[in-house]
PDB file of C-alpha atoms in Angstrom:
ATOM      1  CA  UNK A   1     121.584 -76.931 185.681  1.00 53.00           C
ATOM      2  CA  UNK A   2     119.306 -73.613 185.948  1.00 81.00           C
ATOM      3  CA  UNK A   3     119.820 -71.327 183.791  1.00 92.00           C
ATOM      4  CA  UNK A   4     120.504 -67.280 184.896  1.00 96.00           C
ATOM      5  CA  UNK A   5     117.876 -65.935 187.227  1.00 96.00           C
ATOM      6  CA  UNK A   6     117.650 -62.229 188.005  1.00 97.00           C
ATOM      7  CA  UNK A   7     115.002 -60.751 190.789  1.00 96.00           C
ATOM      8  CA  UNK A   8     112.560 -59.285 191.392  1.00 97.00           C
ATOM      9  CA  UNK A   9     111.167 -59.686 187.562  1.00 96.00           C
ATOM     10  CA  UNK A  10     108.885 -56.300 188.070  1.00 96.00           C
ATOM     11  CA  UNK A  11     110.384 -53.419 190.268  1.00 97.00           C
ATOM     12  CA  UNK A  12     107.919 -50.056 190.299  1.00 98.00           C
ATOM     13  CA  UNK A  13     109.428 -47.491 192.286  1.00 97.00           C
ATOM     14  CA  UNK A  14     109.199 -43.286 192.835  1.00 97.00           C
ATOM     15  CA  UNK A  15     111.525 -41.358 191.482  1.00 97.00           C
ATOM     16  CA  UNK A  16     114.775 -40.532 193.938  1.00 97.00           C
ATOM     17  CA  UNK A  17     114.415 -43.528 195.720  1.00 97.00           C
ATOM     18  CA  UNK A  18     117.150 -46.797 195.503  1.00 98.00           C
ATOM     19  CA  UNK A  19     116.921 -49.795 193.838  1.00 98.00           C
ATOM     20  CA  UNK A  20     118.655 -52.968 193.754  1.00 98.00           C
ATOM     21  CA  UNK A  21     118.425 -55.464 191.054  1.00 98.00           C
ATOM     22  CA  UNK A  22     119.818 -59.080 191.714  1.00 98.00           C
ATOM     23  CA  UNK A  23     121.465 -61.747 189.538  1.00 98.00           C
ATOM     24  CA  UNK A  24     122.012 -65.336 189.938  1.00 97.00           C
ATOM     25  CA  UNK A  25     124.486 -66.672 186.683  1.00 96.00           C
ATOM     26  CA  UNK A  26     124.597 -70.233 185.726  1.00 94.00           C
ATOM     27  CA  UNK A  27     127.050 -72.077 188.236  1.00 92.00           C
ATOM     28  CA  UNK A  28     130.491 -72.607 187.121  1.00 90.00           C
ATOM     29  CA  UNK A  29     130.490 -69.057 185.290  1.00 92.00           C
ATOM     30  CA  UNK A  30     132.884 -67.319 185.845  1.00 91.00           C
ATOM     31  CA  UNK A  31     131.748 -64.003 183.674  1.00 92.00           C
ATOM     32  CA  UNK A  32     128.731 -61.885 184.530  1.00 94.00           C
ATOM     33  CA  UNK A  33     127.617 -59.201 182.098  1.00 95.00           C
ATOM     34  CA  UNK A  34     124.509 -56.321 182.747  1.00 97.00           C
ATOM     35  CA  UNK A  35     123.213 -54.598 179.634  1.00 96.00           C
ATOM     36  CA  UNK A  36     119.873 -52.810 179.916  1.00 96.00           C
ATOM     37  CA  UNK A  37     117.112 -52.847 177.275  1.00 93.00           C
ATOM     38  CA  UNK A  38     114.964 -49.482 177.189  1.00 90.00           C
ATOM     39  CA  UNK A  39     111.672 -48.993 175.313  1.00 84.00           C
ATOM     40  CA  UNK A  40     112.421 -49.549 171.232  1.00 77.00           C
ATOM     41  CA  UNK A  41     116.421 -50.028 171.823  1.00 81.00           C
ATOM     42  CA  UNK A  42     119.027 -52.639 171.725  1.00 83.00           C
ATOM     43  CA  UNK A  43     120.500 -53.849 174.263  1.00 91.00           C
ATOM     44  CA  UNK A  44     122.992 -51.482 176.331  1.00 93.00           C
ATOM     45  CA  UNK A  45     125.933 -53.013 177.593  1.00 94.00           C
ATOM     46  CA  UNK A  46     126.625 -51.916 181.360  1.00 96.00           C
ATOM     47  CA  UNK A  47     129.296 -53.167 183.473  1.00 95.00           C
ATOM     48  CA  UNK A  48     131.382 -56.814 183.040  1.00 92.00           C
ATOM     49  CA  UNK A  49     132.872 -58.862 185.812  1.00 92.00           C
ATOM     50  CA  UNK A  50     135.043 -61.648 185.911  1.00 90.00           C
ATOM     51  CA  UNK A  51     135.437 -63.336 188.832  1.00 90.00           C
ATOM     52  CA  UNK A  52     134.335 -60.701 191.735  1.00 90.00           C
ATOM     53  CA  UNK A  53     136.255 -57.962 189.914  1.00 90.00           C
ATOM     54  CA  UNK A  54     135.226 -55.513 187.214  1.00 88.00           C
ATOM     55  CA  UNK A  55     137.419 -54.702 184.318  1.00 85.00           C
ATOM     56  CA  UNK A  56     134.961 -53.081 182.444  1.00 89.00           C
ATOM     57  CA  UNK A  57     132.700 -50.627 183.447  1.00 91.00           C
ATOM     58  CA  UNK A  58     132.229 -48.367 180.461  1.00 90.00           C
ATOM     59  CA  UNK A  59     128.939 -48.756 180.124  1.00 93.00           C
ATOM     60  CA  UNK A  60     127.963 -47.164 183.426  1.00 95.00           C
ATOM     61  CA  UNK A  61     125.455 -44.512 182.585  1.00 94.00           C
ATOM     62  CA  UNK A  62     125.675 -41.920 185.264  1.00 94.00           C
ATOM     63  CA  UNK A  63     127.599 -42.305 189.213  1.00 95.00           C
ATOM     64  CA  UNK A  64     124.197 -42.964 190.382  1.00 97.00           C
ATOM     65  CA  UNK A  65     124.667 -46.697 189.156  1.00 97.00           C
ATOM     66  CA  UNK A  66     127.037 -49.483 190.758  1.00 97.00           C
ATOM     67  CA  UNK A  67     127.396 -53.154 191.056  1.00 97.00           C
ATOM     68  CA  UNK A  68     129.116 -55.554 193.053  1.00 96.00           C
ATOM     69  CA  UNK A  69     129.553 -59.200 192.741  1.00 95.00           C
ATOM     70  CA  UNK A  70     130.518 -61.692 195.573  1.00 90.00           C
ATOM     71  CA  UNK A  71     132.026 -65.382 195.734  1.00 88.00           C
ATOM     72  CA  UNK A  72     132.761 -65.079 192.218  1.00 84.00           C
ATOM     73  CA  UNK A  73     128.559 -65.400 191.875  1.00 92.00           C
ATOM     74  CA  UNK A  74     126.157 -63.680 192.419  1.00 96.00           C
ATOM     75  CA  UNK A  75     125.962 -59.955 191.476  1.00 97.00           C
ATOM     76  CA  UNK A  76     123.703 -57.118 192.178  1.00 98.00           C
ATOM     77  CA  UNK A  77     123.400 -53.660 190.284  1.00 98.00           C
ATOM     78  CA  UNK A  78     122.195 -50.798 192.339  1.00 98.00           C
ATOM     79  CA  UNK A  79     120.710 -47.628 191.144  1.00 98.00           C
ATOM     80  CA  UNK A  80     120.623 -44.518 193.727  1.00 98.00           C
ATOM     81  CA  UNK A  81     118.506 -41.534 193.308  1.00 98.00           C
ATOM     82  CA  UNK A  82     116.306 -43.495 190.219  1.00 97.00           C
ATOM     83  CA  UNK A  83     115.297 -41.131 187.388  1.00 97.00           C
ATOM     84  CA  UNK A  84     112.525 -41.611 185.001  1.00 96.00           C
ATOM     85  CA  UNK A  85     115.121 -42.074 182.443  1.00 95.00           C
ATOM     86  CA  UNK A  86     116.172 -45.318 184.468  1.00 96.00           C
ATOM     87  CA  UNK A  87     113.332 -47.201 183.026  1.00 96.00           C
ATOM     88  CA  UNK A  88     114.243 -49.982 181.509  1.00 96.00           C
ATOM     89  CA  UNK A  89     114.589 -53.318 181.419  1.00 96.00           C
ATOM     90  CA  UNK A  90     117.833 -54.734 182.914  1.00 97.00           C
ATOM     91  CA  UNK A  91     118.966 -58.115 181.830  1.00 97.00           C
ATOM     92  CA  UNK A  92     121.844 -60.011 183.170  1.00 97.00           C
ATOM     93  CA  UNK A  93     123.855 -62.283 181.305  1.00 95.00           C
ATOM     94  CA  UNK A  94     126.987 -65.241 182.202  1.00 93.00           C
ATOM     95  CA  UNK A  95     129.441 -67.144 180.343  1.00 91.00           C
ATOM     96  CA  UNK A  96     131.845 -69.950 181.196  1.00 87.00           C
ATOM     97  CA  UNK A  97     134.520 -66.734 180.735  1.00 76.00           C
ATOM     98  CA  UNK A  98     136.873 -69.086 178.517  1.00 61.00           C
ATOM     99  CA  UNK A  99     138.347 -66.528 176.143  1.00 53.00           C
ATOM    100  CA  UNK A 100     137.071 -63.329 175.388  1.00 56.00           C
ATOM    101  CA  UNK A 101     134.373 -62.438 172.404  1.00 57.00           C
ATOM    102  CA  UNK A 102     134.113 -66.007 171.361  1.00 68.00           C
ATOM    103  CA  UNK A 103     132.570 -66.751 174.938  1.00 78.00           C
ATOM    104  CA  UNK A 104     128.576 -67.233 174.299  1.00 84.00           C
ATOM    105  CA  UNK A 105     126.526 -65.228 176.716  1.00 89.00           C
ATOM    106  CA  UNK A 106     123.346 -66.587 178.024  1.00 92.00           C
ATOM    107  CA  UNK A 107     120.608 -64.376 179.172  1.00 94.00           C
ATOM    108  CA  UNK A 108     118.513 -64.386 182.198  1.00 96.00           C
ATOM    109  CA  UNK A 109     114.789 -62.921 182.003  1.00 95.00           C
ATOM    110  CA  UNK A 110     115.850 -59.430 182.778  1.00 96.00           C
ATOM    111  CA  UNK A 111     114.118 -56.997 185.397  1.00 97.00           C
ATOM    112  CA  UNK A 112     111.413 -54.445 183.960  1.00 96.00           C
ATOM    113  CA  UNK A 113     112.041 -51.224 186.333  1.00 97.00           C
ATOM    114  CA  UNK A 114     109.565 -48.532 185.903  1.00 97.00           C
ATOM    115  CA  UNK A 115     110.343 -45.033 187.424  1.00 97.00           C
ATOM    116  CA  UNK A 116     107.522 -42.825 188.435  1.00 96.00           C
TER     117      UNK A 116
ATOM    118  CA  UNK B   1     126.940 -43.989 167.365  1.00 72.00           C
ATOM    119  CA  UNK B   2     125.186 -47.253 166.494  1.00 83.00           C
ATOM    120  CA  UNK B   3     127.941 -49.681 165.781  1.00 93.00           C
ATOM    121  CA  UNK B   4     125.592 -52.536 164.880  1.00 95.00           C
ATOM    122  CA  UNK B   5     122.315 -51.573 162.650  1.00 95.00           C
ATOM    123  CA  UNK B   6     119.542 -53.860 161.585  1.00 95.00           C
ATOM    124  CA  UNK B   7     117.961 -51.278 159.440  1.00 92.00           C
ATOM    125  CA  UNK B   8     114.612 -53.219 159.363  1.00 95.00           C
ATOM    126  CA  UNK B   9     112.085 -52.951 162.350  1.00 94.00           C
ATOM    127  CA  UNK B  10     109.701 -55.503 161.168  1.00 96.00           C
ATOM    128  CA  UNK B  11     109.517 -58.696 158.634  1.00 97.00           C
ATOM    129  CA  UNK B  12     106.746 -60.913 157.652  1.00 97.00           C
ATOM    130  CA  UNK B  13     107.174 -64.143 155.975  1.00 98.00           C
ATOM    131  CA  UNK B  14     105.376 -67.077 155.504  1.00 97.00           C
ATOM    132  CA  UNK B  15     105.349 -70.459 156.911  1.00 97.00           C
ATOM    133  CA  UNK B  16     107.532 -72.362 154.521  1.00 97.00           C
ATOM    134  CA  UNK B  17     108.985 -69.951 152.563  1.00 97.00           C
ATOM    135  CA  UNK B  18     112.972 -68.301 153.912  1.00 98.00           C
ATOM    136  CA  UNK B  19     113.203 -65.574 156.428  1.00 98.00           C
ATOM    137  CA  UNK B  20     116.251 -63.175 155.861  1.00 98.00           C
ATOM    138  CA  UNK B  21     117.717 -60.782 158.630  1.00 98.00           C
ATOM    139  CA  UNK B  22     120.093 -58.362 157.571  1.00 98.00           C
ATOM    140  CA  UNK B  23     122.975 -56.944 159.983  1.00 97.00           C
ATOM    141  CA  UNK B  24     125.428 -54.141 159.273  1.00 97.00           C
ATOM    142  CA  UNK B  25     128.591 -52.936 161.160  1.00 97.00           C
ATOM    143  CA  UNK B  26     130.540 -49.998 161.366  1.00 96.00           C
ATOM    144  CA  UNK B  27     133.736 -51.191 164.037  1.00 93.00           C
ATOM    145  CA  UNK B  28     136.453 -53.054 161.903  1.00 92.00           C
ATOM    146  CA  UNK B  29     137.542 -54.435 165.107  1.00 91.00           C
ATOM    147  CA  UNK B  30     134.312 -56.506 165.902  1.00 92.00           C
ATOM    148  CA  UNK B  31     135.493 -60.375 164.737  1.00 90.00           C
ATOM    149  CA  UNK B  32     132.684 -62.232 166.601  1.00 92.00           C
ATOM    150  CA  UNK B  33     129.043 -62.067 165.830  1.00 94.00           C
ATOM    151  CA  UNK B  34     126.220 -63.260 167.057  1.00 94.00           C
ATOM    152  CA  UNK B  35     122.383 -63.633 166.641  1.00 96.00           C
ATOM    153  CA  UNK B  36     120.191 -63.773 169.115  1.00 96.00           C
ATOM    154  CA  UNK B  37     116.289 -64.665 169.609  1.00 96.00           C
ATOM    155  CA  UNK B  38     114.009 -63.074 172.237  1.00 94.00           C
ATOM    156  CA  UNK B  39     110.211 -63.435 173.049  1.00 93.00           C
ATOM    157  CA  UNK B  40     108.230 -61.180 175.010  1.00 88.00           C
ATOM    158  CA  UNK B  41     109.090 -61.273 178.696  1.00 84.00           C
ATOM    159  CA  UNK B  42     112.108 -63.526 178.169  1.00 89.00           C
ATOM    160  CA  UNK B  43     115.713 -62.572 178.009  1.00 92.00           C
ATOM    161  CA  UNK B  44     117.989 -63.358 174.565  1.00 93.00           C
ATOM    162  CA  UNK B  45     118.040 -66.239 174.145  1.00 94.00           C
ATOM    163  CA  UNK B  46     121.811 -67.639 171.670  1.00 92.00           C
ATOM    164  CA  UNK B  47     120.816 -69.134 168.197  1.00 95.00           C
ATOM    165  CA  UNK B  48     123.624 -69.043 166.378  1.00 95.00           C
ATOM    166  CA  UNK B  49     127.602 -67.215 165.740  1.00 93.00           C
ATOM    167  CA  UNK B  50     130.303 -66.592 163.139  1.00 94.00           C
ATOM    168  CA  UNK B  51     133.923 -66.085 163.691  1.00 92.00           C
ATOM    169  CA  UNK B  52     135.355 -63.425 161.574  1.00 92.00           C
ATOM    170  CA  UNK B  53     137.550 -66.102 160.113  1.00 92.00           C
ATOM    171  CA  UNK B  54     134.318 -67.783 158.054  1.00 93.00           C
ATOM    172  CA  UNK B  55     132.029 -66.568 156.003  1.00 95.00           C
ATOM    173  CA  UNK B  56     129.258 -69.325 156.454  1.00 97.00           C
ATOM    174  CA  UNK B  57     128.156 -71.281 159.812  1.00 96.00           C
ATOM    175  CA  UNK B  58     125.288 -73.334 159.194  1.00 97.00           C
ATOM    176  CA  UNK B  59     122.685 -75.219 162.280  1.00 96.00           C
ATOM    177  CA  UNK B  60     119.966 -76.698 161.404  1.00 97.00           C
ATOM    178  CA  UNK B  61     117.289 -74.760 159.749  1.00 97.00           C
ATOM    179  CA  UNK B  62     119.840 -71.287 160.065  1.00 98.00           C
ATOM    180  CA  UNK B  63     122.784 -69.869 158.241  1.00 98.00           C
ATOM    181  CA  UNK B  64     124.608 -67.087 159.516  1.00 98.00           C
ATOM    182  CA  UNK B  65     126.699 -65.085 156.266  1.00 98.00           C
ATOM    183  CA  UNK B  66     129.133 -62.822 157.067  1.00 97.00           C
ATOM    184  CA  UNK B  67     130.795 -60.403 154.649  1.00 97.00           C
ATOM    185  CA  UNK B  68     133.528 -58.859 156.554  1.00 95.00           C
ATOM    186  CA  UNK B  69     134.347 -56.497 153.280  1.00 95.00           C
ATOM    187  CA  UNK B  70     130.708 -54.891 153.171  1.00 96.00           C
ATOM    188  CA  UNK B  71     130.616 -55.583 156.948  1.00 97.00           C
ATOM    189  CA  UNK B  72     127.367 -57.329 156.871  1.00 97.00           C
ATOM    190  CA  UNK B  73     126.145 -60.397 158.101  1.00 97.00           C
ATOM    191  CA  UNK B  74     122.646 -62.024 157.626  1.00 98.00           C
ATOM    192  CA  UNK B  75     120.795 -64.470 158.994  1.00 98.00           C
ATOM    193  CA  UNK B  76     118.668 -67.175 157.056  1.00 98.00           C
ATOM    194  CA  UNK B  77     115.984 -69.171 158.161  1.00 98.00           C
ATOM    195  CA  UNK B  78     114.590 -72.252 156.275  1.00 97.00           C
ATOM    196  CA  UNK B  79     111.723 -73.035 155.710  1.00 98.00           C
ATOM    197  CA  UNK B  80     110.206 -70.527 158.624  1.00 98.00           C
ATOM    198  CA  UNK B  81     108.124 -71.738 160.971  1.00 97.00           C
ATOM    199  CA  UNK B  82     105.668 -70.008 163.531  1.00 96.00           C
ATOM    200  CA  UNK B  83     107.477 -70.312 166.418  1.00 95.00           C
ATOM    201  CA  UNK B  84     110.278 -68.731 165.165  1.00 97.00           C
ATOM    202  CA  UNK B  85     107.989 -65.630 165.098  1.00 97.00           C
ATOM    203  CA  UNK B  86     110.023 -63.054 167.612  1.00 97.00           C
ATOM    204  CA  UNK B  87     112.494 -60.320 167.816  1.00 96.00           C
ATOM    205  CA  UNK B  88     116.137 -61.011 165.896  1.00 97.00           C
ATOM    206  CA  UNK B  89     119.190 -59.341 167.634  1.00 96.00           C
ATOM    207  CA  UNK B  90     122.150 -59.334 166.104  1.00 96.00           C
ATOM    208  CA  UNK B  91     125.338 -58.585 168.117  1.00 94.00           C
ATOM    209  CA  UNK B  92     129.287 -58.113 167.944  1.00 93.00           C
ATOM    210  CA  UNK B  93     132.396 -58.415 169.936  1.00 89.00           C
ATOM    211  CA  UNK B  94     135.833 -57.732 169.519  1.00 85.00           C
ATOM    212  CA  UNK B  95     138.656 -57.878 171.715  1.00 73.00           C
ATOM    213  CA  UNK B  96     136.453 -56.734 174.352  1.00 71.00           C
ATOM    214  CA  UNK B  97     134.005 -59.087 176.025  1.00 76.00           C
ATOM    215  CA  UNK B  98     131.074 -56.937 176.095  1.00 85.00           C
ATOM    216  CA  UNK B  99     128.645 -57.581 173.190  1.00 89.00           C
ATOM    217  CA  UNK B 100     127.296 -54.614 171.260  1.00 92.00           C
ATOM    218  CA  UNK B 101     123.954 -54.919 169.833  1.00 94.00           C
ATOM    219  CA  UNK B 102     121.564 -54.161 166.887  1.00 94.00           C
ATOM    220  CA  UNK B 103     117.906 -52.960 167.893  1.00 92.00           C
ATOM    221  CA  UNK B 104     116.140 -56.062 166.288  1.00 94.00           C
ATOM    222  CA  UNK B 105     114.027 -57.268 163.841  1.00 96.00           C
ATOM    223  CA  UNK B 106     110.459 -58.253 164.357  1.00 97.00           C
ATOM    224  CA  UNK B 107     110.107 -61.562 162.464  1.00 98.00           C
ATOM    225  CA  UNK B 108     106.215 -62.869 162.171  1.00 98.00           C
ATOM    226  CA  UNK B 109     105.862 -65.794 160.317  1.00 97.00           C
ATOM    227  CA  UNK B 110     101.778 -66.409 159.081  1.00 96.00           C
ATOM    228  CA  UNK B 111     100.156 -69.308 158.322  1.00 90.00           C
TER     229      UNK B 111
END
């Protein structure tokens, strides 16, 4: 089927004001990852769900940024009070969630948030 | 602390000829790694893994080595080809499921 989608794909907003990035993982995955990229970096890892619950949320940068996921699909990651340090882009990953670290990840197009 | 390096920005090689990515590690506890293709505007995009319990896992046209002692792992391509001109993540995972990555290697392969 389709593969992960992730909207909007461009999100230009003022600094201190909310955002909310959404993902759509392949159906039938039951893991949903969020890493964000920013300008001549790897990729960050974020926050991990399986299922609707998070068991791993290390990567959370500051309190400012959260994410939920519903029905075990969809997720969405929001960022309050958006600093120019926020920029980045945000890419969304899912996986059948069979076993841990041998599970292959596959990437949606990611979300290029720019903070002004 | 950068727990996965690829220690070379950029790499130019030419159509034909091999293309080698190198990957290092610092966390003894990473035993699943990963490479990983992107173009501009996409996201990742999987090519290829190793399980810490090989040394070699071969598809196609690439070869993933991994030397757990000198924790490195590289990535061969051959013969390169110019679509496989892009940016070359490598990444690792232990017993965690998150995936920890390099910050990529610019491959451009010329005619």
């Amino acid at each position: 089927g389709a593969g992960v989608s992730q909207s909007p794909s461009n999100k230009v907003t003022e600094k201190g004001k909310d955002v909310e990035l959404r993902c759509d993982p392949i159906s039938g995955h039951t893991a949903l990852y969020w890493y964000r990229q920013s300008l001549g970096q790897g990729l960050e890892f974020l926050i991990y769900f399986q299922g609707n619950s998070a068991p791993d949320k290390s990567g959370l940068p500051s309190d400012r940024f959260s994410a939920e996921r519903t029905g075990g699909s969809v997720s969405t990651l929001t960022i309050q009070r958006t600093q120019q340090e926020d920029s980045a882009v945000y890419l969304c990953a899912s996986s059948p969630g069979r076993g841990v670290g041998t599970d292959t990840q596959y990437f949606g197009p990611g979300t290029r948030l720019t903070v002004l | 602390d950068q727990q996965v390096k690829q220690n070379s920005p950029s790499l130019s090689v030419q159509e034909g000829r091999i293309s080698i990515l190198n990957c290092d590690y610092t966390n003894s506890m990473f035993d699943y790694f990963l490479w990983y293709k992107k173009y501009p505007a996409e996201g990742p995009t999987f090519l290829i893994s190793i399980s810490s319990i090989k040394d070699k896992n071969e598809d196609g046209r690439f070869t993933v080595f991994l030397n757990k002692s000198a924790k490195h792992l590289s990535l061969h391509i051959v013969p390169s080809q110019p679509g496989d001109s892009a940016v070359y993540f490598c990444a690792a995972s232990g017993t965690a499921s998150k995936l920890t990555f390099g910050t990529g290697t610019r491959l451009q392969v010329t005619l």
